[in-house]
Coordinates of C-alpha atoms and ligand atoms in Angstrom, one line a residue:
Chain A
X1 CA 21.6 -77.2 -62.7
X2 CA 21.0 -75.4 -66.0
X3 CA 18.9 -72.3 -65.9
X4 CA 15.9 -71.5 -68.2
X5 CA 16.7 -69.2 -71.1
X6 CA 14.6 -67.0 -73.5
X7 CA 11.1 -65.5 -73.0
X8 CA 9.7 -62.0 -73.2
X9 CA 12.2 -59.4 -74.2
X10 CA 12.8 -55.8 -73.0
X11 CA 14.8 -53.4 -75.1
X12 CA 17.4 -51.0 -73.7
X13 CA 18.4 -49.1 -76.8
X14 CA 21.6 -47.5 -75.6
X15 CA 25.3 -48.3 -75.5
X16 CA 27.6 -48.2 -72.4
X17 CA 24.9 -49.0 -69.8
X18 CA 27.0 -49.3 -66.7
X19 CA 26.6 -51.4 -63.5
X20 CA 25.7 -48.4 -61.5
X21 CA 22.6 -48.0 -63.7
X22 CA 21.8 -51.8 -63.4
X23 CA 22.1 -51.8 -59.6
X24 CA 23.1 -48.5 -57.8
X25 CA 26.0 -48.7 -55.3
X26 CA 23.8 -47.9 -52.3
X27 CA 22.3 -51.4 -52.5
X28 CA 25.7 -53.1 -52.3
X29 CA 25.3 -53.3 -48.6
X30 CA 22.8 -56.1 -49.1
X31 CA 24.3 -59.5 -48.4
X32 CA 21.7 -61.7 -50.1
X33 CA 20.8 -61.7 -53.8
X34 CA 17.1 -61.8 -53.2
X35 CA 17.2 -58.4 -51.4
X36 CA 18.4 -56.7 -54.6
X37 CA 15.2 -57.7 -56.5
X38 CA 13.2 -54.5 -56.4
X39 CA 16.1 -52.3 -57.5
X40 CA 16.7 -53.6 -60.9
X41 CA 17.8 -50.9 -63.4
X42 CA 16.6 -48.3 -60.9
X43 CA 18.9 -45.5 -62.1
X44 CA 18.6 -46.2 -65.8
X45 CA 17.3 -43.1 -67.6
X46 CA 16.0 -44.0 -71.1
X47 CA 13.1 -42.7 -73.1
X48 CA 10.0 -44.9 -72.6
X49 CA 11.7 -47.1 -70.0
X50 CA 10.2 -47.4 -66.6
X51 CA 12.2 -49.4 -64.0
X52 CA 8.9 -50.1 -62.1
X53 CA 6.8 -50.9 -65.2
X54 CA 5.2 -54.1 -66.4
X55 CA 7.5 -54.5 -69.4
X56 CA 10.4 -55.0 -67.2
X57 CA 8.5 -57.1 -64.7
X58 CA 7.4 -59.5 -67.4
X59 CA 10.7 -59.7 -69.2
X60 CA 13.2 -62.6 -69.0
X61 CA 15.4 -61.4 -71.8
X62 CA 17.3 -58.0 -72.1
X63 CA 18.3 -56.8 -75.6
X64 CA 20.8 -53.9 -75.7
X65 CA 23.7 -52.3 -77.5
X66 CA 27.5 -52.0 -77.0
X67 CA 29.7 -52.3 -73.9
X68 CA 26.8 -53.5 -71.7
X69 CA 27.7 -53.8 -68.0
X70 CA 30.7 -51.5 -68.0
X71 CA 32.1 -49.9 -64.8
X72 CA 32.2 -51.7 -61.5
X73 CA 33.0 -55.4 -61.1
X74 CA 29.9 -55.9 -58.9
X75 CA 28.3 -59.2 -59.5
X76 CA 25.2 -57.6 -58.0
X77 CA 24.5 -56.6 -61.6
X78 CA 24.0 -60.2 -63.0
X79 CA 22.4 -61.2 -59.7
X80 CA 19.7 -58.5 -59.9
X81 CA 18.9 -60.0 -63.3
X82 CA 19.1 -63.5 -61.9
X83 CA 16.6 -62.9 -59.1
X84 CA 14.3 -61.2 -61.5
X85 CA 14.4 -64.3 -63.8
X86 CA 16.3 -62.4 -66.5
X87 CA 18.8 -65.2 -67.5
X88 CA 19.4 -64.1 -71.0
X89 CA 21.1 -60.8 -72.2
X90 CA 21.6 -60.2 -75.9
X91 CA 24.0 -57.3 -76.8
X92 CA 26.4 -56.0 -79.4
X93 CA 29.2 -56.3 -76.9
X94 CA 29.9 -56.4 -73.2
X95 CA 32.4 -55.2 -70.6
X96 CA 34.7 -58.1 -69.8
X97 CA 33.8 -58.6 -66.1
X98 CA 30.1 -58.3 -66.5
X99 CA 30.2 -60.9 -69.3
X100 CA 32.3 -63.3 -67.3
X101 CA 30.0 -62.8 -64.3
X102 CA 26.9 -63.8 -66.3
X103 CA 28.5 -67.1 -67.4
X104 CA 30.0 -67.6 -64.0
X105 CA 26.4 -67.5 -62.7
X106 CA 25.3 -70.0 -65.4
X107 CA 23.5 -67.3 -67.4
X108 CA 23.8 -66.3 -71.0
X109 CA 25.4 -63.2 -72.3
X110 CA 24.9 -63.5 -76.1
X111 CA 26.7 -61.3 -78.6
X112 CA 25.1 -60.5 -81.9
X113 CA 26.4 -58.1 -84.6
X114 CA 24.9 -54.6 -84.9
X115 CA 22.6 -55.5 -87.9
X116 CA 21.1 -58.4 -85.9
X117 CA 20.4 -56.2 -82.9
X118 CA 18.9 -53.6 -85.3
X119 CA 16.7 -56.4 -86.7
X120 CA 15.7 -57.5 -83.2
X121 CA 14.9 -53.9 -82.2
X122 CA 12.9 -53.4 -85.4
X123 CA 10.8 -56.4 -84.6
X124 CA 9.2 -54.4 -81.8
X125 CA 7.0 -52.7 -84.4
X126 CA 5.1 -56.0 -84.9
X127 CA 4.2 -56.3 -81.2
X128 CA 5.7 -57.9 -78.0
X129 CA 8.8 -59.8 -78.8
X130 CA 9.6 -63.2 -77.3
X131 CA 12.9 -65.0 -77.8
X132 CA 13.6 -68.7 -77.8
X133 CA 17.2 -69.9 -77.3
X134 CA 18.5 -73.2 -78.7
X135 CA 21.9 -73.5 -77.0
X136 CA 23.0 -76.6 -78.9
X137 CA 22.2 -75.3 -82.3
X138 CA 23.4 -71.8 -81.2
X139 CA 20.3 -70.2 -82.6
X140 CA 17.9 -67.6 -81.4
X141 CA 14.3 -67.3 -82.7
X142 CA 12.5 -64.0 -82.1
X143 CA 8.8 -63.7 -82.6
X144 CA 6.4 -60.8 -82.6
X145 CA 2.9 -61.0 -83.8
X146 CA 3.1 -63.0 -87.1
X147 CA 6.7 -62.1 -87.7
X148 CA 9.6 -64.4 -86.9
X149 CA 13.3 -64.0 -87.3
X150 CA 16.2 -66.3 -86.7
X151 CA 19.7 -65.5 -85.6
X152 CA 22.8 -67.6 -85.0
X153 CA 25.3 -66.9 -82.3
X154 CA 28.7 -68.1 -81.2
X155 CA 29.4 -69.4 -77.7
X156 CA 32.8 -70.6 -76.6
X157 CA 33.1 -74.2 -75.3
X158 CA 34.1 -72.9 -71.9
X159 CA 31.1 -70.6 -71.6
X160 CA 28.8 -73.4 -72.7
X161 CA 30.3 -75.7 -70.1
X162 CA 29.7 -73.1 -67.5
X163 CA 26.1 -72.7 -68.5
X164 CA 25.6 -76.5 -68.5
X165 CA 27.3 -76.9 -65.2
X166 CA 25.1 -74.2 -63.7
X167 CA 28.1 -71.9 -63.1
X168 CA 31.9 -71.6 -62.4
X169 CA 31.8 -72.8 -58.8
X170 CA 30.3 -76.1 -59.9
X171 CA 32.7 -76.4 -62.8
X172 CA 35.8 -75.5 -60.8
X173 CA 34.9 -77.6 -57.9
X174 CA 34.5 -80.7 -60.0
X175 CA 37.8 -80.1 -61.7
X176 CA 40.4 -78.4 -59.4
Chain B
X1 CA 58.0 -64.1 -82.0
X2 CA 58.7 -62.8 -78.5
X3 CA 56.2 -62.5 -75.7
X4 CA 54.5 -59.7 -73.8
X5 CA 54.7 -59.4 -70.0
X6 CA 51.1 -60.6 -69.8
X7 CA 51.9 -63.6 -72.0
X8 CA 54.9 -64.5 -69.9
X9 CA 52.8 -64.4 -66.7
X10 CA 50.1 -66.5 -68.4
X11 CA 52.7 -69.1 -69.5
X12 CA 54.2 -69.4 -66.0
X13 CA 50.9 -69.6 -64.1
X14 CA 49.0 -71.9 -66.4
X15 CA 47.2 -74.6 -64.5
X16 CA 44.9 -76.0 -67.1
X17 CA 43.4 -75.2 -70.6
X18 CA 40.1 -77.1 -70.5
X19 CA 39.2 -75.7 -73.9
X20 CA 41.2 -73.9 -76.5
X21 CA 41.5 -70.2 -75.6
X22 CA 40.4 -70.7 -71.9
X23 CA 43.3 -70.5 -69.5
X24 CA 43.0 -71.4 -65.9
X25 CA 45.8 -69.6 -64.0
X26 CA 47.2 -70.3 -60.5
X27 CA 46.9 -67.2 -58.3
X28 CA 49.5 -65.6 -56.2
X29 CA 47.2 -63.1 -54.5
X30 CA 43.4 -63.1 -53.8
X31 CA 42.5 -59.7 -52.4
X32 CA 39.2 -59.2 -50.5
X33 CA 37.1 -56.3 -49.2
X34 CA 33.8 -56.1 -47.4
X35 CA 31.6 -55.2 -50.3
X36 CA 32.1 -58.1 -52.7
X37 CA 33.5 -60.8 -50.4
X38 CA 30.6 -61.4 -47.9
X39 CA 28.3 -62.8 -50.6
X40 CA 31.1 -65.2 -51.7
X41 CA 31.6 -66.2 -48.1
X42 CA 27.9 -66.8 -47.6
X43 CA 27.8 -68.9 -50.8
X44 CA 30.8 -71.0 -49.6
X45 CA 29.1 -71.6 -46.3
X46 CA 25.8 -72.5 -48.1
X47 CA 27.7 -75.0 -50.2
X48 CA 29.4 -76.4 -47.1
X49 CA 32.8 -75.4 -48.6
X50 CA 33.9 -72.8 -46.1
X51 CA 37.6 -73.2 -46.8
X52 CA 40.5 -71.1 -48.2
X53 CA 43.1 -72.3 -50.6
X54 CA 46.0 -70.6 -48.9
X55 CA 45.6 -68.1 -46.0
X56 CA 49.0 -66.5 -46.7
X57 CA 47.9 -65.6 -50.2
X58 CA 44.7 -64.0 -49.1
X59 CA 44.9 -60.3 -48.2
X60 CA 41.8 -58.8 -46.6
X61 CA 40.7 -55.3 -45.8
X62 CA 37.6 -53.4 -44.7
X63 CA 37.8 -50.2 -46.7
X64 CA 34.7 -49.1 -48.5
X65 CA 32.6 -48.0 -45.6
X66 CA 34.7 -47.8 -42.4
X67 CA 34.1 -47.4 -39.6
X68 CA 30.7 -48.9 -40.4
X69 CA 27.9 -46.3 -40.8
X70 CA 24.8 -48.4 -40.1
X71 CA 23.6 -51.9 -39.4
X72 CA 24.0 -53.2 -42.9
X73 CA 27.6 -52.1 -43.4
X74 CA 28.4 -53.3 -39.9
X75 CA 27.0 -56.7 -40.9
X76 CA 29.2 -56.8 -44.0
X77 CA 32.3 -55.9 -42.0
X78 CA 31.4 -58.5 -39.4
X79 CA 31.0 -61.3 -42.0
X80 CA 34.4 -60.5 -43.4
X81 CA 36.0 -60.1 -39.9
X82 CA 34.6 -63.3 -38.6
X83 CA 35.7 -65.2 -41.7
X84 CA 39.2 -63.7 -41.5
X85 CA 39.5 -64.8 -37.9
X86 CA 37.9 -68.2 -38.5
X87 CA 40.6 -69.0 -41.1
X88 CA 43.4 -67.2 -39.2
X89 CA 44.2 -65.0 -42.2
X90 CA 47.3 -63.2 -41.0
X91 CA 46.9 -60.1 -43.2
X92 CA 43.6 -58.7 -42.3
X93 CA 43.2 -54.9 -41.8
X94 CA 40.4 -53.6 -39.6
X95 CA 39.5 -50.1 -38.3
X96 CA 42.6 -48.1 -37.3
X97 CA 44.9 -50.1 -39.5
X98 CA 42.8 -50.2 -42.7
X99 CA 43.1 -48.2 -45.9
X100 CA 41.9 -48.2 -49.5
X101 CA 42.6 -51.7 -50.9
X102 CA 44.6 -50.6 -53.9
X103 CA 46.8 -48.3 -51.8
X104 CA 47.4 -50.5 -48.7
X105 CA 48.2 -53.8 -50.4
X106 CA 51.0 -52.4 -52.6
X107 CA 52.3 -50.4 -49.6
X108 CA 52.6 -53.6 -47.6
X109 CA 54.7 -55.1 -50.3
X110 CA 52.2 -57.8 -51.3
X111 CA 52.4 -57.2 -55.0
X112 CA 55.5 -58.4 -56.9
X113 CA 56.5 -58.5 -60.6
X114 CA 55.2 -61.6 -62.3
X115 CA 52.4 -62.1 -59.9
X116 CA 48.8 -63.0 -60.7
X117 CA 46.3 -61.1 -58.6
X118 CA 42.5 -61.0 -58.5
X119 CA 40.0 -59.1 -56.4
X120 CA 36.3 -58.5 -56.5
X121 CA 37.0 -54.9 -57.5
X122 CA 37.3 -53.4 -60.9
X123 CA 40.3 -51.2 -60.0
X124 CA 42.5 -54.2 -59.2
X125 CA 44.3 -53.3 -62.5
X126 CA 46.2 -50.8 -60.3
X127 CA 48.6 -53.5 -59.2
X128 CA 49.8 -54.0 -62.7
X129 CA 52.1 -51.0 -62.0
X130 CA 54.4 -53.6 -60.4
X131 CA 54.6 -55.7 -63.6
X132 CA 51.9 -58.1 -62.3
X133 CA 48.8 -59.4 -64.1
X134 CA 46.1 -58.0 -61.8
X135 CA 42.4 -58.1 -62.8
X136 CA 39.1 -57.2 -61.3
X137 CA 36.6 -60.1 -61.1
X138 CA 33.1 -60.7 -59.9
X139 CA 32.1 -62.5 -56.8
X140 CA 31.9 -65.9 -58.3
X141 CA 35.4 -65.7 -59.7
X142 CA 36.5 -64.4 -56.3
X143 CA 34.7 -67.3 -54.6
X144 CA 36.5 -69.9 -56.7
X145 CA 39.8 -67.9 -56.2
X146 CA 39.4 -68.2 -52.4
X147 CA 38.5 -71.8 -52.5
X148 CA 40.8 -73.1 -55.2
X149 CA 43.4 -70.5 -56.0
X150 CA 42.6 -70.4 -59.7
X151 CA 40.9 -68.1 -62.1
X152 CA 39.8 -68.5 -65.8
X153 CA 40.8 -66.0 -68.4
X154 CA 40.8 -65.6 -72.1
X155 CA 44.4 -64.7 -72.8
X156 CA 44.2 -60.9 -73.4
X157 CA 46.1 -59.3 -76.3
X158 CA 48.1 -56.2 -75.3
X159 CA 47.8 -52.6 -76.4
X160 CA 51.2 -50.8 -76.0
X161 CA 51.1 -47.1 -75.3
X162 CA 54.4 -45.3 -75.7
X163 CA 54.3 -42.1 -73.6
X164 CA 57.1 -39.9 -74.7
X165 CA 58.2 -36.3 -74.6
X166 CA 58.3 -34.2 -71.4
X167 CA 55.5 -33.5 -69.0
X168 CA 55.0 -29.8 -68.5
X169 CA 55.1 -28.5 -64.9
X170 CA 51.8 -28.9 -63.2
X171 CA 50.8 -31.8 -65.4
X172 CA 50.6 -35.2 -63.7
X173 CA 49.9 -38.9 -64.3
X174 CA 46.2 -38.3 -63.8
X175 CA 46.2 -35.9 -66.7
X176 CA 48.1 -38.4 -68.8
X177 CA 45.6 -41.2 -68.1
X178 CA 42.6 -39.1 -68.7
X179 CA 44.0 -38.1 -72.0
X180 CA 44.7 -41.8 -72.9
X181 CA 41.1 -42.8 -71.9
X182 CA 39.8 -40.0 -74.1
X183 CA 41.8 -41.4 -77.0
X184 CA 40.8 -45.1 -76.4
X185 CA 37.2 -44.6 -75.4
X186 CA 35.4 -46.4 -72.6
X187 CA 35.6 -49.7 -74.4
X188 CA 38.7 -49.2 -76.5
X189 CA 40.7 -51.7 -74.5
X190 CA 38.0 -54.3 -73.6
X191 CA 39.6 -57.7 -73.2
X192 CA 43.0 -56.1 -73.6
X193 CA 46.0 -55.4 -71.3
X194 CA 47.3 -51.8 -71.6
X195 CA 51.1 -51.7 -71.4
X196 CA 52.3 -48.2 -70.4
X197 CA 55.8 -47.7 -71.8
X198 CA 58.1 -44.9 -72.8
X199 CA 60.4 -42.3 -71.2
X200 CA 57.5 -40.7 -69.3
X201 CA 56.7 -44.0 -67.5
X202 CA 60.3 -44.8 -66.9
X203 CA 60.7 -41.5 -65.0
X204 CA 57.5 -42.0 -63.0
X205 CA 57.4 -43.0 -59.3
X206 CA 55.4 -46.1 -58.3
X207 CA 52.7 -43.9 -57.1
X208 CA 52.3 -42.2 -60.5
X209 CA 52.4 -45.6 -62.2
X210 CA 49.6 -46.8 -60.0
X211 CA 47.5 -43.8 -61.0
X212 CA 48.0 -44.7 -64.6
X213 CA 47.2 -48.4 -64.2
X214 CA 44.3 -47.7 -61.9
X215 CA 42.2 -46.2 -64.7
X216 CA 43.0 -48.8 -67.3
X217 CA 39.6 -50.3 -66.6
X218 CA 37.9 -47.0 -67.5
X219 CA 39.0 -47.8 -71.1
X220 CA 37.7 -51.4 -70.6
X221 CA 41.2 -52.8 -70.0
X222 CA 41.6 -56.1 -68.1
X223 CA 44.8 -54.8 -66.5
X224 CA 47.2 -51.9 -66.9
X225 CA 50.9 -52.9 -66.7
X226 CA 54.3 -51.2 -66.3
X227 CA 57.6 -52.9 -66.8
X228 CA 59.5 -53.7 -63.5
X229 CA 62.7 -51.6 -63.2
X230 CA 64.9 -50.1 -60.5
X231 CA 62.0 -47.9 -59.3
X232 CA 60.0 -51.0 -58.7
X233 CA 62.9 -52.6 -56.8
X234 CA 63.5 -49.5 -54.7
X235 CA 59.8 -49.4 -53.7
X236 CA 59.8 -53.1 -52.8
X237 CA 63.3 -53.3 -51.3
X238 CA 62.3 -53.3 -47.6
X239 CA 60.1 -56.4 -48.3
X240 CA 62.4 -58.3 -50.6
X241 CA 65.8 -57.7 -49.2
X242 CA 65.8 -61.1 -47.6
X243 CA 65.2 -62.7 -51.0
X244 CA 68.0 -61.1 -53.0
X245 CA 71.7 -60.4 -52.4
X246 CA 71.5 -56.9 -53.9
X247 CA 69.1 -54.5 -55.6
X248 CA 70.8 -55.4 -58.9
X249 CA 70.1 -59.1 -58.3
X250 CA 66.5 -58.3 -57.7
X251 CA 66.3 -56.2 -60.8
X252 CA 67.9 -59.0 -62.9
X253 CA 65.4 -61.5 -61.6
X254 CA 62.4 -59.2 -62.3
X255 CA 63.6 -58.4 -65.8
X256 CA 62.5 -61.9 -66.9
X257 CA 58.9 -60.4 -67.0
X258 CA 59.7 -57.5 -69.3
X259 CA 58.0 -57.7 -72.7
X260 CA 60.4 -58.9 -75.4
X261 CA 61.3 -56.4 -78.1
X262 CA 59.7 -58.6 -80.8
X263 CA 56.5 -59.3 -78.8
X264 CA 53.2 -59.0 -80.7
X265 CA 50.7 -56.3 -79.9
X266 CA 47.1 -55.8 -80.8
X267 CA 47.9 -52.1 -81.2
X268 CA 50.7 -49.7 -80.6
X269 CA 50.0 -46.0 -79.8
X270 CA 52.7 -43.3 -79.6
X271 CA 51.6 -40.3 -77.6
X272 CA 53.8 -37.3 -77.1
X273 CA 52.6 -35.7 -73.9
X274 CA 54.8 -32.5 -74.2
X275 CA 51.9 -30.3 -75.0
X276 CA 49.4 -32.0 -72.7
X277 CA 47.6 -29.6 -70.3
X278 CA 45.7 -30.4 -67.1
X279 CA 42.7 -32.6 -68.0
X280 CA 39.2 -32.9 -66.5
X281 CA 36.1 -35.0 -67.3
X282 CA 32.7 -33.6 -68.1
X283 CA 29.4 -35.5 -68.3
X284 CA 29.0 -39.1 -67.1
X285 CA 31.7 -41.2 -68.9
X286 CA 35.4 -41.1 -68.1
X287 CA 36.3 -40.7 -71.8
X288 CA 34.5 -37.3 -71.9
X289 CA 37.6 -35.2 -71.3
X290 CA 38.5 -31.5 -71.8
X291 CA 41.3 -29.3 -70.6
X292 CA 40.8 -27.6 -67.2
X293 CA 41.0 -24.3 -69.1
X294 CA 38.0 -25.3 -71.3
X295 CA 35.8 -26.0 -68.2
X296 CA 37.3 -23.2 -66.1
X297 CA 34.7 -21.2 -64.1
X298 CA 32.3 -24.2 -63.6
X299 CA 31.1 -24.0 -60.0
X300 CA 31.5 -27.0 -57.7
X301 CA 29.9 -27.7 -54.3
X302 CA 32.5 -30.2 -53.0
X303 CA 36.1 -31.1 -53.6
X304 CA 37.1 -34.7 -52.7
X305 CA 40.8 -35.6 -52.6
X306 CA 41.7 -39.2 -52.0
X307 CA 40.8 -42.7 -53.4
X308 CA 42.8 -45.5 -54.9
X309 CA 43.6 -43.2 -57.9
X310 CA 45.0 -40.2 -56.1
X311 CA 45.0 -40.6 -52.4
X312 CA 48.7 -41.4 -52.0
X313 CA 51.4 -39.2 -50.3
X314 CA 52.6 -37.7 -53.6
X315 CA 49.1 -36.7 -54.4
X316 CA 48.6 -35.1 -51.0
X317 CA 51.9 -33.2 -51.5
X318 CA 50.8 -31.9 -54.9
X319 CA 47.5 -30.7 -53.5
X320 CA 49.1 -29.2 -50.4
X321 CA 51.6 -27.2 -52.5
X322 CA 48.7 -25.5 -54.1
X323 CA 46.8 -25.0 -50.8
X324 CA 49.6 -23.8 -48.6
X325 CA 48.8 -20.7 -46.7
X326 CA 45.4 -20.2 -48.5
X327 CA 41.7 -20.8 -47.6
X328 CA 39.2 -22.6 -49.7
X329 CA 36.2 -20.8 -51.0
X330 CA 33.2 -20.4 -48.6
X331 CA 30.9 -22.1 -51.2
X332 CA 33.0 -25.3 -51.2
X333 CA 33.2 -28.3 -48.9
X334 CA 36.7 -29.7 -49.0
X335 CA 37.3 -33.3 -48.0
X336 CA 40.6 -35.1 -48.0
X337 CA 40.9 -38.8 -47.3
X338 CA 44.5 -40.1 -47.1
X339 CA 44.3 -43.6 -48.6
X340 CA 46.2 -45.5 -45.8
X341 CA 47.2 -44.9 -42.2
X342 CA 50.9 -44.7 -43.3
X343 CA 50.0 -42.0 -45.8
X344 CA 48.1 -40.2 -43.1
X345 CA 51.1 -40.4 -40.7
X346 CA 53.6 -39.3 -43.4
X347 CA 51.3 -36.4 -44.2
X348 CA 51.1 -35.5 -40.6
X349 CA 54.9 -35.5 -40.2
X350 CA 55.4 -33.4 -43.3
X351 CA 52.9 -30.8 -42.1
X352 CA 50.5 -31.6 -45.0
X353 CA 47.5 -32.4 -42.7
X354 CA 48.1 -29.0 -41.1
X355 CA 48.0 -27.3 -44.5
X356 CA 44.7 -29.0 -45.4
X357 CA 43.1 -28.1 -42.0
X358 CA 44.3 -24.5 -42.2
X359 CA 42.8 -24.3 -45.7
X360 CA 39.4 -25.4 -44.3
X361 CA 39.4 -29.1 -45.4
X362 CA 37.8 -31.8 -43.4
X363 CA 40.4 -34.6 -43.0
X364 CA 38.8 -38.1 -42.8
X365 CA 40.2 -41.5 -41.9
X366 CA 41.4 -43.7 -44.7
X367 CA 38.4 -45.1 -46.6
X368 CA 36.8 -45.2 -50.1
X369 CA 34.0 -43.1 -48.6
X370 CA 32.4 -40.6 -51.0
X371 CA 34.2 -42.1 -54.0
X372 CA 31.3 -44.5 -54.5
X373 CA 28.7 -42.4 -52.8
X374 CA 28.3 -44.6 -49.7
X375 CA 29.7 -42.4 -46.9
X376 CA 31.9 -39.5 -45.9
X377 CA 30.6 -36.9 -48.3
X378 CA 27.7 -38.2 -50.4
X379 CA 26.3 -35.5 -52.8
X380 CA 22.8 -34.2 -52.8
X381 CA 20.7 -34.2 -55.9
X382 CA 22.0 -31.5 -58.4
X383 CA 25.3 -31.1 -56.6
X384 CA 28.7 -31.1 -58.4
X385 CA 32.0 -32.4 -57.1
X386 CA 35.6 -32.0 -58.2
X387 CA 37.3 -35.3 -57.3
X388 CA 40.6 -37.1 -57.7
X389 CA 38.8 -40.4 -58.1
X390 CA 38.3 -42.5 -61.3
X391 CA 34.6 -42.7 -62.1
X392 CA 32.1 -39.9 -63.0
X393 CA 29.1 -42.1 -63.7
X394 CA 25.7 -40.5 -63.1
X395 CA 25.0 -40.7 -59.4
X396 CA 28.4 -42.2 -58.5
X397 CA 29.0 -39.9 -55.5
X398 CA 25.3 -39.7 -54.7
X399 CA 22.0 -39.9 -56.6
X400 CA 21.6 -37.0 -59.0
X401 CA 25.1 -35.7 -58.3
X402 CA 27.8 -35.2 -60.9
X403 CA 31.6 -35.6 -60.6
X404 CA 34.4 -33.9 -62.5
X405 CA 37.6 -36.1 -62.4
X406 CA 40.9 -34.3 -62.2
X407 CA 44.4 -34.3 -60.6
X408 CA 45.0 -33.5 -56.9
X409 CA 46.6 -30.1 -57.9
X410 CA 43.6 -29.2 -60.1
X411 CA 41.2 -30.3 -57.3
X412 CA 43.1 -28.1 -54.8
X413 CA 43.0 -25.1 -57.1
X414 CA 39.3 -25.7 -57.7
X415 CA 38.7 -25.8 -53.9
X416 CA 40.4 -22.4 -53.5
X417 CA 38.2 -20.6 -56.0
X418 CA 35.0 -22.7 -55.8
X419 CA 35.0 -23.0 -59.6
X420 CA 37.0 -25.3 -61.9
X421 CA 40.5 -23.8 -62.0
X422 CA 43.8 -24.7 -63.6
X423 CA 46.3 -24.6 -60.8
X424 CA 48.8 -23.0 -63.0
X425 CA 46.7 -19.8 -63.3
X426 CA 46.6 -19.1 -59.6
Ligands
LIG1 S1 38.6 -45.6 -53.8 FE1 36.8 -45.7 -55.1 S2 37.4 -46.7 -57.0 FE2 39.0 -47.1 -55.4 S3 38.4 -49.1 -54.6 FE3 37.5 -47.5 -53.3 S4 35.4 -47.2 -54.2 FE4 36.6 -48.3 -55.7

């Protein structure tokens, strides 16, 4: 089943945020996804960011910079987003395994060029930002206060098929 | 145009190309450990698909926290153990016979040139040292690998790194790879295979090649690879002698995987390592690298020698050569974790364990342990470690702790003085 995308955005304005920051290794002893929920981004140190704050609690979209999700292969990183209803990540670029894990879980890891991420980040001045995703048109619409911006993105046929199938297990099981 | 080793493996293992650019490969090995596999197992059970595609091709180990330290890690181990028994997986390694995954699987001869290998572990790239395509994946990829024996990849382009010159005495594969990562940056090889070539690699042992390939992922690489040669054949010989009439015949067969002279590369780097000095990381990213000399005098609380990067017998020999007949500083806790039982036994026979113990080191059983801050030497807030591992992320060895990555010889020298020390100055 396809997941829901878009919604209120939170901004993590730094490159190279690694999976240890997204979900620390000490929680890898959990054997259910749900148990990870309270620990999202617990070790991320970033000005103005509070891992226990309302901004993160309300967010369903993460906007960030380059090489997001680098480091460990732990799928706990996408899972901690999944169980917190963050199904959409928008970044300048990703580490390979994290990106694949997102699509394998039927979630979206969207890549936008730096100037678009800059524009998205700038939109924060106008108020809280919400993002709408149109997968078929490959378009994002971001809105804050009375300001609205549109961006187009690329998604490969395979990644789209994974999102539509609800993930790689469903896709592979139907096919191999 | 010719093909790279990775391209040859992709061609020979292609199962399907559902969309242009997406290659579904047949897998020769699916490796499993107790951190990332239990969730895949739970999901397979939940989907009522508790099956394995080929129990001979699955290789399973409990290595990250072993023996289990608490109820949670015991539960993870139990899920993996029960599953391995249920499916009668012949190659399953439990307490007493287990070791760090990327050390024990090659040691058992499971990895061969031309193989496709996945594991739910980012340092799976280590196995590329044998001329295999070996990539770390997430749990969902692992789950599909276990069930169907396939994995999807975008065919990665290759960066060729020619390592030439001569390595100075006291400079090792770890120093070379830290230098390469500093050059490439933490995402310089994202979606790329790093091919290690040149006279330096030709002269390296399999152990040293594994150290190189192990850290390919720290530059973002999908896999690191070395070309199979006589060194590869010699290492594997006891496992393959039934398959070939002679070592020469094995070599000839393996040479089919070597990249063609006219293969296309995304990038080619020539690095002369003749002037390279012992390297060490600072800060919290593996591409933040200086020479040991530049950081010399920095105090450390703990020295950790082991892991899939540098916990093999050669590494222990290098450290022991520095430690022999000396005592580590009072201010330092020394921990050494031979990566597999065989390495432990060899070290015992060679008198290396004795040297470590005489020097004041704690010798632990084979495990990942403190490498990822889960057991066996977790750091307290504000503490600093010198380690032979591969990741210096903030909090990696314990919340609020920091890690300097270095070679086993450098770590041993640092243990002796209690401050970062170039072993050549002792
Ligand atoms: S030794 Fe460290 S890096 Fe290697 S597999 Fe274990 S936890 Fe991972």
